[in-house]
Short mmCIF file of C-alpha atoms and ligand atoms in Angstrom, two decimals:
data_model
loop_
_atom_site.label_atom_id
_atom_site.label_comp_id
_atom_site.label_asym_id
_atom_site.label_seq_id
_atom_site.Cartn_x
_atom_site.Cartn_y
_atom_site.Cartn_z
CA MET A 27 3.06 9.09 18.46
CA SER A 28 0.47 7.97 20.86
CA VAL A 29 0.46 7.00 24.44
CA LYS A 30 -0.08 2.98 23.54
CA SER A 31 2.93 2.96 21.03
CA ASN A 32 5.70 4.70 23.98
CA LYS A 33 4.78 2.33 26.56
CA LEU A 34 6.11 -0.59 24.15
CA ALA A 35 8.79 1.81 22.41
CA GLU A 36 9.91 2.87 26.41
CA LEU A 37 10.05 -1.48 27.65
CA GLY A 38 12.28 -1.87 24.20
CA GLU A 39 12.51 -5.43 22.62
CA PHE A 40 15.13 -6.66 25.13
CA GLY A 41 12.81 -5.04 27.96
CA LEU A 42 9.79 -7.23 27.03
CA ILE A 43 11.87 -10.28 25.91
CA LYS A 44 13.19 -10.20 29.05
CA SER A 45 9.68 -9.88 31.16
CA LEU A 46 8.45 -12.85 29.13
CA HIS A 47 11.94 -15.04 30.03
CA ALA A 48 10.19 -14.22 33.29
CA LYS A 49 7.13 -15.54 32.66
CA CYS A 50 8.57 -18.50 30.87
CA LYS A 51 10.94 -19.55 33.32
CA ASP A 52 8.57 -23.45 33.78
CA VAL A 53 10.19 -25.69 31.66
CA SER A 54 10.59 -30.02 31.96
CA PRO A 55 13.76 -31.12 32.97
CA ASP A 56 15.02 -31.98 29.09
CA VAL A 57 15.03 -28.41 28.41
CA LEU A 58 19.10 -27.61 28.55
CA ILE A 59 18.65 -24.18 26.69
CA GLY A 60 15.99 -22.34 27.30
CA ILE A 61 15.03 -18.36 26.82
CA GLY A 62 17.83 -16.09 26.86
CA ASP A 63 20.79 -17.61 24.39
CA ASP A 64 21.36 -17.72 20.63
CA ALA A 65 19.32 -20.74 20.47
CA ALA A 66 17.66 -23.44 22.92
CA ALA A 67 18.83 -27.19 23.45
CA ILE A 68 16.64 -29.73 23.97
CA LYS A 69 17.73 -33.66 25.14
CA PRO A 70 17.05 -35.52 21.94
CA HIS A 71 13.57 -38.24 22.61
CA LYS A 72 13.58 -41.36 21.95
CA ASN A 73 10.62 -41.78 19.61
CA ASN A 74 10.50 -39.83 16.51
CA THR A 75 10.63 -35.98 16.59
CA LEU A 76 7.58 -33.91 15.00
CA ILE A 77 8.07 -30.32 13.73
CA THR A 78 4.48 -27.99 13.21
CA SER A 79 4.05 -24.47 12.25
CA ASP A 80 1.28 -22.39 12.57
CA MET A 81 0.55 -18.58 12.08
CA MET A 82 -2.58 -16.25 12.86
CA ILE A 83 -2.70 -12.74 11.48
CA GLU A 84 -4.35 -10.19 12.56
CA GLY A 85 -6.97 -10.37 10.01
CA VAL A 86 -7.42 -13.60 8.38
CA HIS A 87 -7.62 -16.03 11.58
CA PHE A 88 -8.64 -13.33 14.41
CA ASP A 89 -10.40 -10.38 14.59
CA LEU A 90 -9.00 -7.96 18.07
CA SER A 91 -12.67 -6.62 18.12
CA PHE A 92 -14.24 -9.94 19.82
CA THR A 93 -10.80 -11.87 20.79
CA THR A 94 -8.91 -10.99 23.94
CA PHE A 95 -5.05 -11.47 24.23
CA HIS A 96 -5.62 -14.12 26.23
CA GLN A 97 -7.79 -15.92 24.04
CA LEU A 98 -5.72 -15.40 21.16
CA GLY A 99 -2.85 -16.67 23.08
CA HIS A 100 -4.56 -19.78 24.19
CA LYS A 101 -5.91 -20.83 20.22
CA PHE A 102 -2.82 -19.58 19.07
CA LEU A 103 -0.99 -22.82 20.96
CA ALA A 104 -3.95 -25.09 20.49
CA VAL A 105 -4.16 -25.07 17.02
CA ASN A 106 -0.61 -26.24 17.10
CA ILE A 107 -1.11 -28.88 19.71
CA SER A 108 -4.14 -30.13 17.36
CA ASP A 109 -1.38 -30.41 15.22
CA ILE A 110 0.97 -32.79 16.72
CA PHE A 111 -2.54 -34.32 18.29
CA ALA A 112 -3.12 -35.61 14.48
CA MET A 113 0.06 -36.85 14.03
CA GLY A 114 -0.86 -38.94 16.82
CA GLY A 115 1.61 -37.14 19.00
CA VAL A 116 3.09 -35.67 22.13
CA PRO A 117 3.72 -31.74 21.73
CA LYS A 118 6.36 -30.70 24.32
CA HIS A 119 8.36 -27.70 22.74
CA PHE A 120 6.89 -24.11 21.85
CA ILE A 121 8.90 -21.71 19.78
CA VAL A 122 6.97 -18.12 19.59
CA SER A 123 7.62 -15.21 16.93
CA MET A 124 6.18 -11.78 16.66
CA GLY A 125 5.83 -8.84 14.14
CA ILE A 126 4.20 -6.35 16.74
CA PRO A 127 2.47 -3.68 15.17
CA PRO A 128 2.86 0.13 17.13
CA THR A 129 -0.75 -0.04 18.31
CA ILE A 130 -0.16 -3.27 20.98
CA LYS A 131 0.17 -2.48 24.59
CA ILE A 132 3.22 -4.02 26.91
CA ASN A 133 -0.54 -5.69 28.44
CA ASP A 134 -1.28 -7.30 26.00
CA ILE A 135 1.52 -8.84 25.44
CA LYS A 136 1.65 -10.23 28.77
CA GLU A 137 -1.57 -11.17 28.38
CA LEU A 138 -1.13 -13.03 25.00
CA TYR A 139 1.53 -14.79 26.88
CA SER A 140 -1.25 -15.55 29.84
CA GLY A 141 -2.79 -17.82 27.63
CA ILE A 142 -0.09 -19.41 25.81
CA MET A 143 1.36 -20.04 29.59
CA ARG A 144 -2.30 -21.15 30.82
CA ILE A 145 -2.63 -23.73 27.69
CA ALA A 146 1.25 -24.96 27.60
CA LYS A 147 1.29 -26.14 31.44
CA GLN A 148 -1.88 -27.68 30.91
CA HIS A 149 -0.46 -30.29 28.30
CA LYS A 150 2.88 -30.04 30.31
CA ILE A 151 4.70 -27.62 27.14
CA SER A 152 7.49 -25.45 27.54
CA LEU A 153 8.20 -21.98 25.97
CA ILE A 154 11.94 -22.51 24.51
CA GLY A 155 12.57 -19.57 22.40
CA GLY A 156 11.13 -17.22 20.17
CA ASP A 157 11.53 -13.95 17.98
CA THR A 158 10.52 -10.72 18.72
CA CYS A 159 10.29 -7.53 15.83
CA LYS A 160 7.58 -4.75 14.87
CA SER A 161 4.93 -5.04 12.43
CA PRO A 162 3.91 -2.18 10.78
CA ASN A 163 0.15 -2.35 10.54
CA ASP A 164 -1.42 -6.51 11.71
CA LEU A 165 -0.18 -8.61 14.77
CA ILE A 166 1.56 -11.61 13.36
CA LEU A 167 2.27 -14.64 14.98
CA SER A 168 4.11 -17.44 13.67
CA GLY A 169 4.39 -20.58 16.85
CA THR A 170 6.67 -24.06 16.04
CA LEU A 171 5.49 -26.66 18.10
CA LEU A 172 8.17 -29.16 18.86
CA GLY A 173 6.63 -33.31 20.02
CA HIS A 174 7.22 -36.95 19.58
CA ALA A 175 5.59 -39.86 18.45
CA LYS A 176 6.46 -43.82 18.40
CA HIS A 177 4.60 -44.25 14.86
CA ALA A 178 3.55 -41.39 13.45
CA VAL A 179 -0.30 -41.42 11.74
CA THR A 180 -0.19 -40.33 8.96
CA ARG A 181 -3.03 -38.25 6.08
CA ARG A 182 -1.98 -41.45 3.55
CA GLY A 183 -3.22 -44.87 5.20
CA ALA A 184 -7.01 -44.53 4.64
CA ARG A 185 -7.77 -48.44 3.36
CA GLU A 186 -11.20 -49.31 1.56
CA GLY A 187 -13.68 -50.81 4.00
CA ASP A 188 -12.44 -48.55 7.45
CA ALA A 189 -14.72 -46.48 9.20
CA ILE A 190 -14.44 -42.34 9.26
CA TYR A 191 -14.89 -41.19 13.04
CA VAL A 192 -14.45 -38.02 14.62
CA THR A 193 -13.78 -37.24 18.07
CA ALA A 194 -16.22 -34.73 18.86
CA GLU A 195 -18.99 -33.07 17.81
CA LEU A 196 -19.09 -30.20 15.05
CA GLY A 197 -19.71 -27.05 13.65
CA ASP A 198 -19.70 -25.28 17.04
CA SER A 199 -16.85 -23.30 16.51
CA ALA A 200 -18.35 -21.93 13.12
CA MET A 201 -21.65 -21.15 14.77
CA GLY A 202 -19.57 -19.77 17.45
CA LEU A 203 -17.57 -16.84 14.48
CA ASN A 204 -20.98 -16.92 12.51
CA LEU A 205 -22.75 -15.52 16.32
CA LEU A 206 -19.12 -13.45 17.21
CA GLN A 207 -19.68 -11.19 13.83
CA LYS A 208 -23.52 -10.90 14.07
CA ARG A 209 -23.08 -9.37 17.88
CA GLN A 210 -20.23 -7.34 16.86
CA ARG A 211 -22.92 -6.00 14.05
CA LYS A 212 -24.89 -5.61 16.64
CA VAL A 213 -27.55 -7.73 14.82
CA LEU A 214 -28.27 -10.42 17.81
CA LYS A 215 -28.44 -9.55 21.19
CA PHE A 216 -27.16 -12.29 24.28
CA SER A 217 -27.94 -13.49 27.59
CA HIS A 218 -25.64 -15.15 29.52
CA SER A 219 -27.36 -18.24 29.54
CA SER A 220 -27.00 -17.99 25.99
CA PRO A 221 -26.07 -21.00 24.06
CA GLY A 222 -24.58 -19.10 21.44
CA LEU A 223 -21.76 -18.29 24.34
CA LYS A 224 -20.43 -21.89 24.57
CA LEU A 225 -20.11 -21.76 20.65
CA MET A 226 -18.33 -18.49 20.56
CA LYS A 227 -15.80 -19.89 23.76
CA ASN A 228 -15.53 -22.87 21.04
CA HIS A 229 -14.59 -20.68 18.65
CA LEU A 230 -12.08 -18.39 20.88
CA MET A 231 -10.44 -20.93 23.19
CA PRO A 232 -10.95 -24.59 21.23
CA GLU A 233 -9.32 -27.67 23.43
CA PRO A 234 -7.64 -30.29 21.11
CA ALA A 235 -7.82 -33.14 22.83
CA PRO A 236 -5.21 -36.63 22.13
CA LEU A 237 -6.64 -39.63 21.15
CA LYS A 238 -5.36 -42.68 24.25
CA ASN A 239 -4.71 -45.07 21.34
CA THR A 240 -3.75 -44.50 18.02
CA SER A 241 -1.89 -48.84 17.24
CA LYS A 242 -4.97 -48.93 15.13
CA LEU A 243 -5.03 -46.30 13.20
CA THR A 244 -5.08 -45.91 9.78
CA SER A 245 -4.66 -41.97 8.84
CA MET A 246 -5.70 -39.46 11.34
CA ILE A 247 -6.02 -35.55 10.44
CA ASP A 248 -6.92 -32.35 12.62
CA LEU A 249 -10.65 -30.85 11.88
CA SER A 250 -9.47 -27.16 11.02
CA ASP A 251 -10.72 -26.49 7.35
CA GLY A 252 -13.78 -28.10 7.47
CA LEU A 253 -15.18 -31.89 7.90
CA LEU A 254 -15.60 -31.86 3.75
CA SER A 255 -12.12 -30.61 3.08
CA ASP A 256 -10.53 -32.19 5.65
CA LEU A 257 -12.10 -35.34 4.44
CA SER A 258 -11.02 -34.85 0.87
CA HIS A 259 -7.50 -34.30 2.21
CA ILE A 260 -7.35 -37.55 3.51
CA CYS A 261 -9.42 -39.02 0.36
CA ASP A 262 -6.45 -37.43 -1.81
CA GLU A 263 -3.36 -38.57 0.09
CA SER A 264 -4.65 -42.26 0.27
CA ASN A 265 -6.21 -42.59 -2.88
CA VAL A 266 -9.70 -43.49 -1.53
CA GLY A 267 -12.93 -42.52 -1.66
CA ALA A 268 -15.73 -41.85 0.90
CA LEU A 269 -18.92 -42.57 2.13
CA ILE A 270 -20.38 -40.22 4.99
CA TYR A 271 -24.07 -39.75 6.77
CA GLU A 272 -25.46 -36.87 7.83
CA LYS A 273 -27.38 -38.62 10.25
CA ASN A 274 -24.21 -39.92 12.11
CA ILE A 275 -22.22 -36.38 12.24
CA PRO A 276 -22.26 -35.48 15.71
CA LEU A 277 -23.72 -32.18 16.46
CA SER A 278 -24.49 -30.25 20.22
CA LYS A 279 -27.12 -29.13 21.16
CA GLU A 280 -26.17 -25.66 21.06
CA LEU A 281 -25.80 -25.94 17.96
CA LYS A 282 -28.73 -26.87 17.00
CA VAL A 283 -30.33 -24.68 19.38
CA MET A 284 -28.79 -21.93 17.54
CA ALA A 285 -29.59 -22.63 13.90
CA LYS A 286 -33.53 -23.02 14.81
CA LYS A 287 -33.57 -19.95 15.87
CA LEU A 288 -31.51 -18.81 12.96
CA ASP A 289 -33.71 -20.40 10.39
CA MET A 290 -29.99 -22.27 9.38
CA ASP A 291 -28.82 -25.72 8.77
CA PRO A 292 -27.16 -26.94 11.22
CA LEU A 293 -25.18 -29.52 9.27
CA HIS A 294 -24.08 -26.29 6.95
CA PHE A 295 -21.54 -25.62 9.97
CA ALA A 296 -21.10 -29.16 10.81
CA LEU A 297 -19.71 -30.05 7.24
CA LYS A 298 -18.06 -26.60 5.48
CA GLY A 299 -17.20 -24.80 8.93
CA GLY A 300 -13.83 -25.20 10.30
CA GLU A 301 -11.75 -24.83 13.47
CA ASP A 302 -13.14 -27.19 15.44
CA TYR A 303 -10.11 -29.05 16.31
CA ALA A 304 -11.22 -32.16 16.43
CA LEU A 305 -9.34 -35.06 15.58
CA LEU A 306 -11.06 -37.04 12.26
CA PHE A 307 -9.55 -40.09 11.10
CA THR A 308 -10.10 -43.87 9.96
CA ALA A 309 -9.08 -47.54 11.14
CA PRO A 310 -10.84 -50.74 11.13
CA SER A 311 -14.93 -50.62 11.70
CA ASN A 312 -14.38 -53.31 14.90
CA ILE A 313 -12.33 -50.96 17.40
CA LYS A 314 -12.95 -49.66 20.34
CA THR A 315 -13.68 -46.34 20.58
CA SER A 316 -15.88 -43.21 22.25
CA ALA A 317 -15.23 -41.82 18.76
CA PHE A 318 -18.77 -41.08 15.99
CA LYS A 319 -18.46 -43.36 13.47
CA ILE A 320 -19.63 -40.74 10.68
CA GLY A 321 -18.79 -43.20 7.17
CA GLU A 322 -16.08 -45.52 5.44
CA ILE A 323 -13.98 -45.62 3.62
CA THR A 324 -14.54 -46.54 -0.31
CA GLY A 325 -12.52 -47.66 -3.09
CA LYS A 326 -13.74 -44.03 -5.14
CA GLY A 327 -16.25 -41.33 -5.06
CA ARG A 328 -16.69 -39.10 -2.33
CA TYR A 329 -20.48 -39.04 -1.46
CA ILE A 330 -22.70 -38.29 1.80
CA ILE A 331 -25.80 -39.59 2.10
CA ASP A 332 -28.60 -37.39 3.80
CA VAL A 333 -31.08 -37.27 6.52
CA ASN A 334 -33.75 -38.14 3.86
CA GLY A 335 -31.52 -41.14 2.11
CA SER A 336 -31.02 -39.33 -0.95
CA LYS A 337 -26.94 -39.47 -1.97
CA ARG A 338 -25.04 -36.69 -3.11
CA ALA A 339 -21.52 -36.39 -4.36
CA PHE A 340 -19.51 -33.90 -1.98
CA ASN A 341 -16.68 -31.18 -3.23
CA PRO A 342 -13.58 -30.61 -0.61
CA GLU A 343 -15.83 -27.18 0.67
CA GLY A 344 -14.22 -25.33 3.33
CA TYR A 345 -11.43 -22.94 4.12
CA ASP A 346 -9.23 -22.11 1.67
CA HIS A 347 -6.55 -19.17 1.71
CA PHE A 348 -5.96 -18.36 -1.68
CA LYS A 349 -9.92 -18.45 -2.97
P1 LIG B 30 18.87 -12.82 18.50
O1 LIG B 30 19.16 -11.77 18.06
O2 LIG B 30 20.15 -14.28 18.31
O3 LIG B 30 18.10 -13.02 17.38
P2 LIG B 30 16.90 -12.18 20.17
O4 LIG B 30 17.53 -11.11 20.99
O5 LIG B 30 15.62 -12.18 19.04
O6 LIG B 30 18.45 -13.26 20.08
O7 LIG B 30 16.49 -13.47 20.92
C1 LIG B 30 17.25 -13.56 22.45
C2 LIG B 30 16.71 -14.54 23.47
O8 LIG B 30 14.70 -14.31 23.35
C3 LIG B 30 16.44 -16.05 21.90
O9 LIG B 30 16.73 -16.73 23.38
C4 LIG B 30 15.30 -16.09 21.82
O10 LIG B 30 14.55 -17.35 21.45
C5 LIG B 30 14.39 -15.30 23.24
N1 LIG B 30 13.12 -14.88 22.14
C6 LIG B 30 13.13 -13.29 21.05
N2 LIG B 30 11.91 -13.23 21.45
C7 LIG B 30 10.87 -14.15 22.28
C8 LIG B 30 9.71 -14.53 22.35
N3 LIG B 30 8.71 -13.38 21.73
N4 LIG B 30 9.11 -15.31 23.11
C9 LIG B 30 9.42 -16.64 23.23
N5 LIG B 30 11.14 -16.13 23.32
C10 LIG B 30 11.42 -15.07 22.54
MG1 LIG B 31 16.26 -12.35 17.42
#
């Protein structure tokens, strides 16, 4: 048995849970029973309850050779927060289940929880429970986040004539992942002032942000699989078409600089890259918003007008676990 596995083996499951509990004591007053009992209890909120769940599996969603445990903890909760924001909701209570392989040290789990707790605090989310098991090979994380919304914004309400908006620049995360992989293979060297750092950070530690006013929105989704893929979900669910303009898709200067350096098309990352965790929504075209208008909802068909003004059909290209 290695020294690493000894450490977690020495502390044991219950010792680990106890030490995690000590890190998660800061809970909101609506948590009646938190970590430490057979189930948690929370006061019901007057608005509707939202529930979302997201898994992260080593080798599928993250690579421990280029993410720290703190970054991983941050992203793990961030992707769940993004789903609650995508419904126009407020995130409140988080439950963490873990499968831990023998290679993981106690300090790794503590770092993971420091990442979770930092973003939890930022969004006033309470960690109220979970489950802890061993896993034979890979680290497995499963998070369930509860929240509430007065009026949940679904993928189903887009109407012909609505405008299509995104809340942030797209493609940074996918380029960041590309850079992390290249750096790992030693294909690229980085200086600290490199625009690549911001892109890598966007991949490792996304910062989802809610929309302040969702009352006029007709549909919404968070950008996890890529713009073309996620917009296709809205079209499918709302039974409508879409037309988007490449020239209106917001790109960061860092993405443009890096794409140029690598002789790649930045739009490739913005359209097909995933994990931006920005919001994509539809609403009447006259609403007041700081979001970027990238196109409009049509009766049917899914098209892009490229930078030269030519029109082409698009498919839902993006990340798919089974393709
Ligand atoms: P049970 O045997 O009933 O499943 P556990 O011993 O697994 O209970 O859990 C004890 C307490 O610790 C519960 O309140 C549970 O929610 C909490 N808990 C277990 N694992 C975690 C974890 N990874 N993160 C946060 N809380 C946890
Ligand atoms: Mg349990």
